[in-house]
CSV table of C-alpha atoms in Angstrom, one decimal:
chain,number,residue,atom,x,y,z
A,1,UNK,CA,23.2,4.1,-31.4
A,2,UNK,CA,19.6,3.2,-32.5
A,3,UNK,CA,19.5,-0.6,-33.6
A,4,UNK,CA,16.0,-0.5,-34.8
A,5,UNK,CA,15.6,-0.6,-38.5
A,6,UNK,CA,13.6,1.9,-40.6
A,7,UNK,CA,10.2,1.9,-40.9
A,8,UNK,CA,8.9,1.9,-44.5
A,9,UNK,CA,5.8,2.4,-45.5
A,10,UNK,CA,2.8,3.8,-42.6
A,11,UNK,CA,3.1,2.4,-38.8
A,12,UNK,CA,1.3,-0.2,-38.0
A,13,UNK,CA,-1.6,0.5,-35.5
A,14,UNK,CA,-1.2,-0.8,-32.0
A,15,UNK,CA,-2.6,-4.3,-31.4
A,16,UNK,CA,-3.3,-6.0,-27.8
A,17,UNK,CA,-1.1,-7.8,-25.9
A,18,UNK,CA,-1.6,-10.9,-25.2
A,19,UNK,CA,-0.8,-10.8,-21.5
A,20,UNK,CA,-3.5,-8.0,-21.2
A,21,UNK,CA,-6.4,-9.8,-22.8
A,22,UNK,CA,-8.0,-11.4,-19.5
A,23,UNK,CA,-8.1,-7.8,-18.4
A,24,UNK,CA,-10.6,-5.9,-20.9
A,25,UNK,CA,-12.0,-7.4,-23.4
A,26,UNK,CA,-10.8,-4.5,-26.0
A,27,UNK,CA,-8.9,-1.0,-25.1
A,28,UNK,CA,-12.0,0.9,-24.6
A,29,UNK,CA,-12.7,-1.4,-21.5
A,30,UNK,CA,-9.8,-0.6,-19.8
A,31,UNK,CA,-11.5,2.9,-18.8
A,32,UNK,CA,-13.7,1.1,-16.2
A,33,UNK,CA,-9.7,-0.2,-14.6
A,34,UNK,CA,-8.9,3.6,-14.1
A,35,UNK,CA,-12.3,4.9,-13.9
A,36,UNK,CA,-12.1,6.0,-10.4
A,37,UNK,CA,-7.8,7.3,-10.4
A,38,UNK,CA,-9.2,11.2,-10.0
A,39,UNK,CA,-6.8,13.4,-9.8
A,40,UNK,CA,-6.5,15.8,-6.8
A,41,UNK,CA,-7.4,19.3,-8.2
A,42,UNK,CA,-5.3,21.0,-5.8
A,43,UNK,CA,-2.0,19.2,-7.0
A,44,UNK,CA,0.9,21.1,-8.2
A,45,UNK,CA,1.4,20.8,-12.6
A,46,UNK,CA,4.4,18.5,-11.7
A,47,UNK,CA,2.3,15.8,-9.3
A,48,UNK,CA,-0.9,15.6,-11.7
A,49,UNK,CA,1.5,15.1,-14.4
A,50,UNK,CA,3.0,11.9,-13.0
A,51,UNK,CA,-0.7,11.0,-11.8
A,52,UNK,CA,-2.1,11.2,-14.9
A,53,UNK,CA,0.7,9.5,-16.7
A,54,UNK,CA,0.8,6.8,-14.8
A,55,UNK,CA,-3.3,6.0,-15.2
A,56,UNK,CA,-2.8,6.1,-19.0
A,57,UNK,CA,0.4,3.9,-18.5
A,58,UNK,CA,-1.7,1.6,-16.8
A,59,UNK,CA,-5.2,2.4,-19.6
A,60,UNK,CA,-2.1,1.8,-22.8
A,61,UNK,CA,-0.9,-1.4,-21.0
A,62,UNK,CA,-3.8,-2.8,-23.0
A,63,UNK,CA,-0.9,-2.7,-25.6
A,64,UNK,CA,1.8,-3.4,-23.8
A,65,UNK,CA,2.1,-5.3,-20.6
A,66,UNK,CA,5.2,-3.9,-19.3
A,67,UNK,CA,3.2,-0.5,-18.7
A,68,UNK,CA,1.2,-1.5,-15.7
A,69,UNK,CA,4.8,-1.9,-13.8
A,70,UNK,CA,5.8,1.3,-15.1
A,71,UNK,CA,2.7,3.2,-14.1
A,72,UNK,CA,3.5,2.4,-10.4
A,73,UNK,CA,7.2,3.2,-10.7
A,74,UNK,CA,6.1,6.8,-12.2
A,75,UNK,CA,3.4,7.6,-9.6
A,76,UNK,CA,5.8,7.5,-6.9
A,77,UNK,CA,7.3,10.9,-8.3
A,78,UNK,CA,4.2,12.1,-7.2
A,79,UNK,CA,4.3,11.2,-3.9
A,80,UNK,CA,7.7,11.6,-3.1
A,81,UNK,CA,7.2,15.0,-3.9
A,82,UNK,CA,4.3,15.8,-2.0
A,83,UNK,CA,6.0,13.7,1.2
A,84,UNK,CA,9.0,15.8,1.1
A,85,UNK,CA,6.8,18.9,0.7
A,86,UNK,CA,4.2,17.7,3.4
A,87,UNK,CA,7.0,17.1,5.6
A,88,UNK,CA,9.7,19.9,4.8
A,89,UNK,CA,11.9,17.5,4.8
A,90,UNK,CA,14.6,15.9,1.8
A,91,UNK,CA,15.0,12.2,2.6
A,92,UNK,CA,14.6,9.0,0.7
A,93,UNK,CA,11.0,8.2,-0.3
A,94,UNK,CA,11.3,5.0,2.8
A,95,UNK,CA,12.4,7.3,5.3
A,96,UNK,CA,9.5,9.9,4.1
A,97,UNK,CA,6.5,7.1,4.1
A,98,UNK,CA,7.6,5.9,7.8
A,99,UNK,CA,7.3,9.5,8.3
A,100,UNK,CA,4.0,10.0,7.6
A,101,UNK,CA,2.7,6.8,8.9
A,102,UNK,CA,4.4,7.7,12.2
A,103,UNK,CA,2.8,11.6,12.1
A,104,UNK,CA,-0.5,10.1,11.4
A,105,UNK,CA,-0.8,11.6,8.3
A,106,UNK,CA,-1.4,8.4,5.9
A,107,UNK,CA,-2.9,5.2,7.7
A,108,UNK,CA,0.2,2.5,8.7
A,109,UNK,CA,-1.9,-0.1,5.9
A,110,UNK,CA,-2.0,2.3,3.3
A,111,UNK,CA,1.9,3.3,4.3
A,112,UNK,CA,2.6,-0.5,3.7
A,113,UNK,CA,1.3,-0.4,0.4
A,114,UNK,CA,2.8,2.5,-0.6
A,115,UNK,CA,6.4,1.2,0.4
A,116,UNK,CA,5.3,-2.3,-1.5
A,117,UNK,CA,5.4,0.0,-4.6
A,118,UNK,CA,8.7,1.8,-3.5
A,119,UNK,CA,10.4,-1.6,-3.0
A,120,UNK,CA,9.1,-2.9,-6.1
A,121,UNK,CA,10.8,0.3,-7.6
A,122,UNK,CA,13.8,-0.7,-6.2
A,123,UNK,CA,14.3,-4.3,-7.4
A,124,UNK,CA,13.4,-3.1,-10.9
A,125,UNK,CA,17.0,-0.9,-10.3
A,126,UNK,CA,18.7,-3.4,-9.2
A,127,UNK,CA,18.0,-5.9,-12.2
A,128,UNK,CA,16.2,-8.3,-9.4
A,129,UNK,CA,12.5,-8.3,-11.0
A,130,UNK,CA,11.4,-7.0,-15.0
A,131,UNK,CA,8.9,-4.3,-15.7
A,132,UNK,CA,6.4,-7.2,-16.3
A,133,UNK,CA,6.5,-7.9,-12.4
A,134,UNK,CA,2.8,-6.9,-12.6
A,135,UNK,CA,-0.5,-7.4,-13.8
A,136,UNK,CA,-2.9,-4.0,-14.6
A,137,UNK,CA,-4.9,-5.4,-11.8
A,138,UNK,CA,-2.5,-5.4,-9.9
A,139,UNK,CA,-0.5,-2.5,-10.8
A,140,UNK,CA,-3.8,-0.3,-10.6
A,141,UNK,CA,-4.5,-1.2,-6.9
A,142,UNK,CA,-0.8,0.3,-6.2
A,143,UNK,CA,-1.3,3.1,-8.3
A,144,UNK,CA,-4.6,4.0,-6.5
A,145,UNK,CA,-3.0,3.7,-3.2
A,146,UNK,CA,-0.4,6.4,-4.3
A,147,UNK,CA,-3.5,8.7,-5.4
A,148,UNK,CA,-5.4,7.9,-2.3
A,149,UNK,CA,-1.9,9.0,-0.3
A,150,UNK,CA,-1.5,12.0,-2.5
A,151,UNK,CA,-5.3,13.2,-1.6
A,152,UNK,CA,-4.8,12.7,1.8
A,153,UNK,CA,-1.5,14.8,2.0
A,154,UNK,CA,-3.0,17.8,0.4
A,155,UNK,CA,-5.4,18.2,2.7
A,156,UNK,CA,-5.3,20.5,5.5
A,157,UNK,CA,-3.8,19.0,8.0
A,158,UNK,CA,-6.3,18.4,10.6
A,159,UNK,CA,-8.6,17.0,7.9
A,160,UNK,CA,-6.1,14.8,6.9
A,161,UNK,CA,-5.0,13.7,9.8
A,162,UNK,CA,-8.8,13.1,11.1
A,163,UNK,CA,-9.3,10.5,7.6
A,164,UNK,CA,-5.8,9.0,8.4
A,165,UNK,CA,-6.6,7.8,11.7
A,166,UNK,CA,-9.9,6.7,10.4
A,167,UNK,CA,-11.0,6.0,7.0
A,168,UNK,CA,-13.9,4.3,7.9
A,169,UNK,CA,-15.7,6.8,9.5
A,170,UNK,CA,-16.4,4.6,13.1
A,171,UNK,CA,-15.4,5.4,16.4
A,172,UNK,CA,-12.3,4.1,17.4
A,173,UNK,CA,-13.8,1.9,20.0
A,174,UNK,CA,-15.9,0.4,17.4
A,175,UNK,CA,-13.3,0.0,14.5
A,176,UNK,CA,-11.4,-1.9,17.0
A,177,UNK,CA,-14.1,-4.6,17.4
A,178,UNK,CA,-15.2,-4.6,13.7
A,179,UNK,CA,-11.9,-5.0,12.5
A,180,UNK,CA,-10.9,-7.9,14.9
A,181,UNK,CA,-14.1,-9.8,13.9
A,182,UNK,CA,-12.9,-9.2,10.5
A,183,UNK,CA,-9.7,-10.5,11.3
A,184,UNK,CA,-11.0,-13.6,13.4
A,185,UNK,CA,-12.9,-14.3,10.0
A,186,UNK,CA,-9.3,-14.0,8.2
A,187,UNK,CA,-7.4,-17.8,7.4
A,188,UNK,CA,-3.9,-17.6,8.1
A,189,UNK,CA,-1.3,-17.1,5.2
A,190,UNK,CA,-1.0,-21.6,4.8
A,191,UNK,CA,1.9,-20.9,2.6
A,192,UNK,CA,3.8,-18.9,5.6
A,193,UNK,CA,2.6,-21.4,8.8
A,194,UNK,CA,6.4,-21.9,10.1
A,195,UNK,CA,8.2,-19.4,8.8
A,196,UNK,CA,9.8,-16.1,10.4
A,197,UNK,CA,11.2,-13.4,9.0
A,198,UNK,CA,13.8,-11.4,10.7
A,199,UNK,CA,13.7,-13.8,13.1
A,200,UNK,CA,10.1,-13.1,14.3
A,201,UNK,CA,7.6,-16.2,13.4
A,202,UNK,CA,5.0,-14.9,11.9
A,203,UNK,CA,2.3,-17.5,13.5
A,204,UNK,CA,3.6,-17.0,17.0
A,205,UNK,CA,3.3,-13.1,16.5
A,206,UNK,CA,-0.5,-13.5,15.1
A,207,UNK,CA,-1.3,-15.6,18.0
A,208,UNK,CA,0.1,-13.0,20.3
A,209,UNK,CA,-1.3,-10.2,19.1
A,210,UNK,CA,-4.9,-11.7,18.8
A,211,UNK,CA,-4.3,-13.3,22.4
A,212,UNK,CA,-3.7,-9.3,23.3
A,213,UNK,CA,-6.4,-7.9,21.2
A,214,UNK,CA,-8.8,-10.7,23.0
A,215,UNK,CA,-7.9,-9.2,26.2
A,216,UNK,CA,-8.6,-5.7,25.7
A,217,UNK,CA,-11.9,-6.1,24.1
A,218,UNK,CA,-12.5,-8.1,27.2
A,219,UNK,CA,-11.7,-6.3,30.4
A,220,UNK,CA,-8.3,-4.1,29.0
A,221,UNK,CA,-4.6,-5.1,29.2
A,222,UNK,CA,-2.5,-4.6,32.5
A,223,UNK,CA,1.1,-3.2,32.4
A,224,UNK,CA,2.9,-6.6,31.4
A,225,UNK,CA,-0.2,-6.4,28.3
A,226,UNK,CA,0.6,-3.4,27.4
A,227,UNK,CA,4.4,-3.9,27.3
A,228,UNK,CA,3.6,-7.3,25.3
A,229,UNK,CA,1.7,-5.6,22.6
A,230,UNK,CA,4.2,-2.2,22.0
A,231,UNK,CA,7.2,-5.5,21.2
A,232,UNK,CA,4.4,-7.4,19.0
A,233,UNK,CA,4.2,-3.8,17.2
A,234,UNK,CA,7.9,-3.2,16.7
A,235,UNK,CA,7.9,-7.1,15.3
A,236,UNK,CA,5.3,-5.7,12.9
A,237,UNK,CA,7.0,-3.0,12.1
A,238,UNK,CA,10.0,-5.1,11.3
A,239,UNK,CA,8.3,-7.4,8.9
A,240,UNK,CA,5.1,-6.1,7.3
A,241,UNK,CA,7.3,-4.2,4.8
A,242,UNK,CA,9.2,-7.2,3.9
A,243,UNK,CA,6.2,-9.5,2.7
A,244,UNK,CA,6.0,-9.6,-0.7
A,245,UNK,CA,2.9,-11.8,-0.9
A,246,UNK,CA,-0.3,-10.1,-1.1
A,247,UNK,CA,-2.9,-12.0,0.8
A,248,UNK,CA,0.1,-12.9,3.5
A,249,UNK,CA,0.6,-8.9,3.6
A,250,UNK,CA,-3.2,-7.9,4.0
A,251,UNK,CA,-3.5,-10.3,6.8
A,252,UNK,CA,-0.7,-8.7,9.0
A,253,UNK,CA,-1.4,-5.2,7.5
A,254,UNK,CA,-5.0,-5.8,9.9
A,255,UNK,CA,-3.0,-7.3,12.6
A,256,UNK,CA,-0.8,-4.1,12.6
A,257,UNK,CA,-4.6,-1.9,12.6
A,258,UNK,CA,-5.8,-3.9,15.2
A,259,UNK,CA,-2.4,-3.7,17.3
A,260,UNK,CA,-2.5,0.3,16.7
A,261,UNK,CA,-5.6,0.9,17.5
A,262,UNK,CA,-5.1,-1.3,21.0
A,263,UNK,CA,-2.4,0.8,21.5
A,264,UNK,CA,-3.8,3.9,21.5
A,265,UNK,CA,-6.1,3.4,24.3
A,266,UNK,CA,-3.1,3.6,26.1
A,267,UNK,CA,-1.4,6.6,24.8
A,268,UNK,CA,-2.4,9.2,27.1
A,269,UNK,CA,-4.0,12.5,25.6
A,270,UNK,CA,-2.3,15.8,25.6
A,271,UNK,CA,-4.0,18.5,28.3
């Protein structure tokens, strides 16, 4: 049953929201938000559909707040159906991003990121958040990580797999100590000091993992090192997808790099 009452007479054009205003300072300004969401040429009709919606959900959200949290719901159409084809697999979209993070086929921060957005998805079903959960500065970050995952996935897959393992372009013996002077540089989270999620303190576990990190960069990790730092990763695993809070999620996002790529020095290579 439709509740609305007629129109009469011509509709009224659209007008900004007032929510949106800090963002552009009229619509036209919202193309330098989206500027850079370029879709993948090789995409299928059905994933550059959702793509491109979702950038003008995001461009028309100038008019109506609410959009931006829509755009990001929409783009994971994309993705899921590129995972699933990537894969040759039909699972949930969680199941299918761990996938790909595991395969090395989309970086483990980027993964993060991209299951932010699915779990976002999934409060908005279950009534637990609104579809003004987010900002268009916000919502475009998400949005871009899903067409940054989507580009990725089309590749071939050695290509892929090469930019997935490094999207800076370094060495991996370099990235490690780049990133970990990045990360010494980092505050921790002051709002989470003392708190743990599933158990695992999330101070304690920095701590570790640094103490680890310090090691290797210094001289390497024995076996009781290396044992340490493959539990600090499954405590990352555990709780990087459950931080809601950006900055707090950035931070141990780079602790989970920096873990990784200590790792991998000690994965031995296939003959």
């Amino acid at each position: 049953m439709n509740t609305l009452p007629p129109m009469s007479g011509p509709l009224p054009l659209p007008v900004s929201d007032p929510r949106s205003r800090d963002v552009a300072p009229d619509y036209a300004g919202m193309h330098a938000l989206v500027v850079d969401l370029v879709l993948p040429g090789d995409a299928s009709i059905e994933v550059m559909s959702a793509l491109e919606t979702s950038r003008e959900l995001i461009r028309h959200s100038y008019h109506r707040y609410e959009f931006a949290t829509v755009a990001v719901v929409h783009c994971l159409y994309a993705l899921e159906s590129v995972l699933a084809e990537r894969l040759a697999v039909d699972e949930p979209l969680q199941d299918l991003i761990e996938q790909a993070a595991d395969a090395g086929l989309v970086p483990v921060e980027l993964a993060a990121e991209l299951d932010r957005s699915r779990r976002l998805r999934d409060k908005l079903a279950r009534g637990a958040v609104t579809s003004a959960a987010l900002s268009p500065a916000r919502a475009v970050g998400m949005v871009r990580a899903v067409f940054d995952a989507v580009a990725l996935l089309l590749r071939p897959p050695v290509a892929a797999e090469a930019t997935a393992a490094d999207r800076s372009g370094a060495r991996p013996e370099n990235r490690l100590a780049g990133l970990w002077q990045e990360h010494r540089r980092a505050l921790f989270p002051a709002s989470f000091r003392g708190v743990d999620i599933e158990g695992v303190e999330l101070i304690l576990l920095d701590a570790d993992v640094a103490g680890l990190v310090h090691r290797e960069l210094n001289g390497g990790l024995d076996d009781k090192g290396v044992a340490a730092l493959w539990a600090c990763i499954a405590d990352l695993d555990k709780i990087v997808p459950l931080v809601d809070e950006e900055y707090c999620a950035s931070y141990f996002t780079r602790l989970r790099t920096l873990a990784g790529l200590t790792a991998a020095r000690y994965i031995p290579t296939a003959i």
